[in-house]
C-alpha positions as protocol buffer text, in pm:
chain_id: "A"
residue {
  index: 1
  type: MET
  ca { x: -6079 y: -2795 z: -2219 }
}
residue {
  index: 2
  type: ARG
  ca { x: -5964 y: -2437 z: -2242 }
}
residue {
  index: 3
  type: LYS
  ca { x: -5831 y: -2450 z: -1880 }
}
residue {
  index: 4
  type: ILE
  ca { x: -5628 y: -2761 z: -1963 }
}
residue {
  index: 5
  type: LYS
  ca { x: -5473 y: -2591 z: -2268 }
}
residue {
  index: 6
  type: LEU
  ca { x: -5385 y: -2282 z: -2061 }
}
residue {
  index: 7
  type: THR
  ca { x: -5238 y: -2503 z: -1787 }
}
residue {
  index: 8
  type: VAL
  ca { x: -5031 y: -2698 z: -2041 }
}
residue {
  index: 9
  type: ILE
  ca { x: -4911 y: -2371 z: -2196 }
}
residue {
  index: 10
  type: ALA
  ca { x: -4826 y: -2227 z: -1852 }
}
residue {
  index: 11
  type: ILE
  ca { x: -4634 y: -2542 z: -1749 }
}
residue {
  index: 12
  type: SER
  ca { x: -4450 y: -2546 z: -2083 }
}
residue {
  index: 13
  type: ALA
  ca { x: -4360 y: -2181 z: -2038 }
}
residue {
  index: 14
  type: LEU
  ca { x: -4221 y: -2257 z: -1690 }
}
residue {
  index: 15
  type: PHE
  ca { x: -4006 y: -2542 z: -1824 }
}
residue {
  index: 16
  type: ILE
  ca { x: -3874 y: -2323 z: -2105 }
}
residue {
  index: 17
  type: ALA
  ca { x: -3805 y: -2034 z: -1866 }
}
residue {
  index: 18
  type: ASN
  ca { x: -3626 y: -2269 z: -1624 }
}
residue {
  index: 19
  type: ALA
  ca { x: -3412 y: -2418 z: -1901 }
}
residue {
  index: 20
  type: PHE
  ca { x: -3330 y: -2070 z: -2031 }
}
residue {
  index: 21
  type: ALA
  ca { x: -3236 y: -1952 z: -1680 }
}
residue {
  index: 22
  type: GLN
  ca { x: -3004 y: -2251 z: -1630 }
}
residue {
  index: 23
  type: GLU
  ca { x: -2835 y: -2187 z: -1965 }
}
residue {
  index: 24
  type: THR
  ca { x: -2796 y: -1819 z: -1874 }
}
residue {
  index: 25
  type: LEU
  ca { x: -2630 y: -1915 z: -1542 }
}
residue {
  index: 26
  type: LYS
  ca { x: -2393 y: -2154 z: -1722 }
}
residue {
  index: 27
  type: LEU
  ca { x: -2309 y: -1880 z: -1972 }
}
residue {
  index: 28
  type: GLN
  ca { x: -2248 y: -1630 z: -1691 }
}
residue {
  index: 29
  type: ASP
  ca { x: -2008 y: -1875 z: -1521 }
}
residue {
  index: 30
  type: THR
  ca { x: -1809 y: -1912 z: -1842 }
}
residue {
  index: 31
  type: LEU
  ca { x: -1804 y: -1535 z: -1896 }
}
residue {
  index: 32
  type: LYS
  ca { x: -1702 y: -1461 z: -1536 }
}
residue {
  index: 33
  type: PRO
  ca { x: -1338 y: -1348 z: -1540 }
}
residue {
  index: 34
  type: LYS
  ca { x: -1098 y: -1572 z: -1350 }
}
residue {
  index: 35
  type: PHE
  ca { x: -806 y: -1428 z: -1159 }
}
residue {
  index: 36
  type: GLU
  ca { x: -488 y: -1543 z: -993 }
}
residue {
  index: 37
  type: VAL
  ca { x: -324 y: -1370 z: -699 }
}
residue {
  index: 38
  type: LYS
  ca { x: 46 y: -1330 z: -626 }
}
residue {
  index: 39
  type: VAL
  ca { x: 211 y: -1198 z: -312 }
}
residue {
  index: 40
  type: ILE
  ca { x: 558 y: -1040 z: -312 }
}
residue {
  index: 41
  type: THR
  ca { x: 717 y: -977 z: 29 }
}
residue {
  index: 42
  type: SER
  ca { x: 1001 y: -743 z: 119 }
}
residue {
  index: 43
  type: VAL
  ca { x: 1180 y: -807 z: 447 }
}
residue {
  index: 44
  type: GLU
  ca { x: 1415 y: -527 z: 545 }
}
residue {
  index: 45
  type: SER
  ca { x: 1639 y: -563 z: 846 }
}
residue {
  index: 46
  type: ILE
  ca { x: 1646 y: -296 z: 1113 }
}
residue {
  index: 47
  type: ILE
  ca { x: 1916 y: -470 z: 1316 }
}
residue {
  index: 48
  type: PRO
  ca { x: 2194 y: -230 z: 1418 }
}
residue {
  index: 49
  type: ASP
  ca { x: 2548 y: -262 z: 1279 }
}
residue {
  index: 50
  type: GLY
  ca { x: 2424 y: -404 z: 948 }
}
residue {
  index: 51
  type: LEU
  ca { x: 2408 y: -759 z: 1082 }
}
residue {
  index: 52
  type: GLY
  ca { x: 2061 y: -841 z: 945 }
}
residue {
  index: 53
  type: ARG
  ca { x: 1948 y: -986 z: 615 }
}
residue {
  index: 54
  type: SER
  ca { x: 1712 y: -803 z: 381 }
}
residue {
  index: 55
  type: ARG
  ca { x: 1538 y: -968 z: 86 }
}
residue {
  index: 56
  type: LEU
  ca { x: 1256 y: -937 z: -165 }
}
residue {
  index: 57
  type: ILE
  ca { x: 1082 y: -1277 z: -183 }
}
residue {
  index: 58
  type: SER
  ca { x: 853 y: -1414 z: -454 }
}
residue {
  index: 59
  type: ALA
  ca { x: 731 y: -1775 z: -457 }
}
residue {
  index: 60
  type: ASN
  ca { x: 748 y: -1953 z: -793 }
}
residue {
  index: 61
  type: ASP
  ca { x: 580 y: -2264 z: -654 }
}
residue {
  index: 62
  type: LYS
  ca { x: 208 y: -2282 z: -580 }
}
residue {
  index: 63
  type: ARG
  ca { x: 28 y: -2429 z: -283 }
}
residue {
  index: 64
  type: ASP
  ca { x: -338 y: -2522 z: -232 }
}
residue {
  index: 65
  type: TYR
  ca { x: -433 y: -2390 z: 110 }
}
residue {
  index: 66
  type: LYS
  ca { x: -706 y: -2654 z: 140 }
}
residue {
  index: 67
  type: LYS
  ca { x: -442 y: -2927 z: 184 }
}
residue {
  index: 68
  type: PHE
  ca { x: -316 y: -2751 z: 496 }
}
residue {
  index: 69
  type: THR
  ca { x: -651 y: -2648 z: 644 }
}
residue {
  index: 70
  type: SER
  ca { x: -878 y: -2820 z: 895 }
}
residue {
  index: 71
  type: THR
  ca { x: -1214 y: -2711 z: 1025 }
}
residue {
  index: 72
  type: GLN
  ca { x: -1261 y: -2714 z: 1400 }
}
residue {
  index: 73
  type: THR
  ca { x: -1606 y: -2787 z: 1540 }
}
residue {
  index: 74
  type: GLU
  ca { x: -1738 y: -2869 z: 1882 }
}
residue {
  index: 75
  type: ASP
  ca { x: -1778 y: -3232 z: 1777 }
}
residue {
  index: 76
  type: ASP
  ca { x: -1455 y: -3261 z: 1580 }
}
residue {
  index: 77
  type: ASN
  ca { x: -1152 y: -3066 z: 1693 }
}
residue {
  index: 78
  type: THR
  ca { x: -901 y: -3275 z: 1500 }
}
residue {
  index: 79
  type: ARG
  ca { x: -602 y: -3060 z: 1409 }
}
residue {
  index: 80
  type: ASN
  ca { x: -450 y: -3049 z: 1066 }
}
residue {
  index: 81
  type: LYS
  ca { x: -155 y: -3289 z: 1055 }
}
residue {
  index: 82
  type: SER
  ca { x: 24 y: -3131 z: 757 }
}
residue {
  index: 83
  type: LYS
  ca { x: 399 y: -3168 z: 758 }
}
residue {
  index: 84
  type: ARG
  ca { x: 603 y: -2848 z: 746 }
}
residue {
  index: 85
  type: LYS
  ca { x: 813 y: -2993 z: 465 }
}
residue {
  index: 86
  type: ASP
  ca { x: 496 y: -3022 z: 251 }
}
residue {
  index: 87
  type: ILE
  ca { x: 406 y: -2657 z: 310 }
}
residue {
  index: 88
  type: ARG
  ca { x: 757 y: -2520 z: 263 }
}
residue {
  index: 89
  type: VAL
  ca { x: 835 y: -2367 z: -77 }
}
residue {
  index: 90
  type: LYS
  ca { x: 1184 y: -2429 z: -213 }
}
residue {
  index: 91
  type: ASP
  ca { x: 1122 y: -2278 z: -557 }
}
residue {
  index: 92
  type: PHE
  ca { x: 1126 y: -1902 z: -501 }
}
residue {
  index: 93
  type: GLU
  ca { x: 1294 y: -1587 z: -622 }
}
residue {
  index: 94
  type: GLU
  ca { x: 1513 y: -1408 z: -370 }
}
residue {
  index: 95
  type: THR
  ca { x: 1637 y: -1058 z: -446 }
}
residue {
  index: 96
  type: LYS
  ca { x: 1900 y: -913 z: -217 }
}
residue {
  index: 97
  type: LEU
  ca { x: 1817 y: -583 z: -50 }
}
residue {
  index: 98
  type: LEU
  ca { x: 2035 y: -366 z: 172 }
}
residue {
  index: 99
  type: ASN
  ca { x: 1989 y: -338 z: 546 }
}
residue {
  index: 100
  type: PHE
  ca { x: 1851 y: -14 z: 689 }
}
residue {
  index: 101
  type: TYR
  ca { x: 2148 y: 13 z: 927 }
}
residue {
  index: 102
  type: ASN
  ca { x: 2521 y: -17 z: 884 }
}
residue {
  index: 103
  type: VAL
  ca { x: 2799 y: 25 z: 1142 }
}
residue {
  index: 104
  type: ALA
  ca { x: 2752 y: 406 z: 1140 }
}
residue {
  index: 105
  type: GLY
  ca { x: 2375 y: 386 z: 1199 }
}
residue {
  index: 106
  type: ILE
  ca { x: 2074 y: 432 z: 971 }
}
residue {
  index: 107
  type: ARG
  ca { x: 2181 y: 443 z: 606 }
}
residue {
  index: 108
  type: PHE
  ca { x: 1945 y: 649 z: 388 }
}
residue {
  index: 109
  type: GLN
  ca { x: 2129 y: 546 z: 71 }
}
residue {
  index: 110
  type: ASN
  ca { x: 2036 y: 184 z: 152 }
}
residue {
  index: 111
  type: ILE
  ca { x: 1670 y: 279 z: 184 }
}
residue {
  index: 112
  type: ALA
  ca { x: 1683 y: 462 z: -152 }
}
residue {
  index: 113
  type: ALA
  ca { x: 1858 y: 160 z: -310 }
}
residue {
  index: 114
  type: ASN
  ca { x: 1588 y: -74 z: -176 }
}
residue {
  index: 115
  type: ASP
  ca { x: 1318 y: 157 z: -309 }
}
residue {
  index: 116
  type: ALA
  ca { x: 1480 y: 144 z: -654 }
}
residue {
  index: 117
  type: VAL
  ca { x: 1504 y: -238 z: -652 }
}
residue {
  index: 118
  type: ILE
  ca { x: 1147 y: -283 z: -524 }
}
residue {
  index: 119
  type: SER
  ca { x: 1017 y: -29 z: -778 }
}
residue {
  index: 120
  type: SER
  ca { x: 1190 y: -225 z: -1053 }
}
residue {
  index: 121
  type: LYS
  ca { x: 1021 y: -548 z: -939 }
}
residue {
  index: 122
  type: LEU
  ca { x: 678 y: -384 z: -914 }
}
residue {
  index: 123
  type: THR
  ca { x: 719 y: -221 z: -1257 }
}
residue {
  index: 124
  type: SER
  ca { x: 816 y: -557 z: -1405 }
}
residue {
  index: 125
  type: MET
  ca { x: 511 y: -726 z: -1249 }
}
residue {
  index: 126
  type: ILE
  ca { x: 279 y: -457 z: -1389 }
}
residue {
  index: 127
  type: ALA
  ca { x: 438 y: -499 z: -1733 }
}
residue {
  index: 128
  type: GLU
  ca { x: 361 y: -875 z: -1705 }
}
residue {
  index: 129
  type: GLY
  ca { x: -10 y: -795 z: -1662 }
}
residue {
  index: 130
  type: TRP
  ca { x: -35 y: -798 z: -1283 }
}
residue {
  index: 131
  type: ASP
  ca { x: -240 y: -529 z: -1106 }
}
residue {
  index: 132
  type: LEU
  ca { x: -124 y: -412 z: -764 }
}
residue {
  index: 133
  type: ILE
  ca { x: -440 y: -432 z: -553 }
}
residue {
  index: 134
  type: PHE
  ca { x: -318 y: -402 z: -195 }
}
residue {
  index: 135
  type: VAL
  ca { x: -9 y: -321 z: 11 }
}
residue {
  index: 136
  type: THR
  ca { x: 31 y: -393 z: 379 }
}
residue {
  index: 137
  type: SER
  ca { x: 331 y: -352 z: 607 }
}
residue {
  index: 138
  type: ALA
  ca { x: 438 y: -412 z: 963 }
}
residue {
  index: 139
  type: VAL
  ca { x: 736 y: -353 z: 1186 }
}
residue {
  index: 140
  type: GLU
  ca { x: 890 y: -558 z: 1463 }
}
residue {
  index: 141
  type: SER
  ca { x: 1139 y: -313 z: 1599 }
}
residue {
  index: 142
  type: ASP
  ca { x: 1387 y: -268 z: 1878 }
}
residue {
  index: 143
  type: SER
  ca { x: 1205 y: -293 z: 2208 }
}
residue {
  index: 144
  type: GLY
  ca { x: 1479 y: -173 z: 2432 }
}
residue {
  index: 145
  type: GLU
  ca { x: 1843 y: -177 z: 2524 }
}
residue {
  index: 146
  type: LYS
  ca { x: 1887 y: -555 z: 2512 }
}
residue {
  index: 147
  type: ASP
  ca { x: 1677 y: -621 z: 2200 }
}
residue {
  index: 148
  type: GLY
  ca { x: 1884 y: -570 z: 1888 }
}
residue {
  index: 149
  type: ASN
  ca { x: 1640 y: -738 z: 1654 }
}
residue {
  index: 150
  type: GLY
  ca { x: 1386 y: -602 z: 1413 }
}
residue {
  index: 151
  type: ILE
  ca { x: 1240 y: -624 z: 1065 }
}
residue {
  index: 152
  type: PHE
  ca { x: 1025 y: -409 z: 841 }
}
residue {
  index: 153
  type: ILE
  ca { x: 803 y: -630 z: 625 }
}
residue {
  index: 154
  type: THR
  ca { x: 583 y: -526 z: 335 }
}
residue {
  index: 155
  type: ARG
  ca { x: 350 y: -747 z: 133 }
}
residue {
  index: 156
  type: TYR
  ca { x: 251 y: -641 z: -217 }
}
residue {
  index: 157
  type: ILE
  ca { x: -62 y: -824 z: -335 }
}
residue {
  index: 158
  type: PHE
  ca { x: -126 y: -850 z: -708 }
}
residue {
  index: 159
  type: LYS
  ca { x: -400 y: -1000 z: -922 }
}
residue {
  index: 160
  type: ARG
  ca { x: -403 y: -1094 z: -1288 }
}
residue {
  index: 161
  type: LYS
  ca { x: -683 y: -1208 z: -1513 }
}
residue {
  index: 162
  type: ILE
  ca { x: -649 y: -1568 z: -1631 }
}
residue {
  index: 163
  type: ASP
  ca { x: -750 y: -1620 z: -1993 }
}
């Protein structure tokens, strides 16, 4: 009889512990901070003679990447059939920047002006509660005498806690 009581107590304790653990997990999920991410991109032209276009771009519209993603497997290699028009964002902020070059060559005043405009945007984002978490940049530059194209691109990645 005593073994049965101990077994019943042990089983009851397991049920209570399990229920408590599930409630703790639910509570942790509700307490877990949620974040959103925003990417700001600067595209600065390095095309000689000032012929390029330089901009600071920030999307106002959101996209769910899952709608445009497919998973390739050995058994199913069906490609994602998303339409470009569905991916394209038409609601975005475009801030004009100056080109690195003008007719006389590289223009350091233009670089300083772009730095000031980009700093203003980044300062504004930080004031709005965004944290700058990562910056990455790349260059596609002049590859020779007949290639007059090039851009300098920088992506600023921010995160902000969602209440």
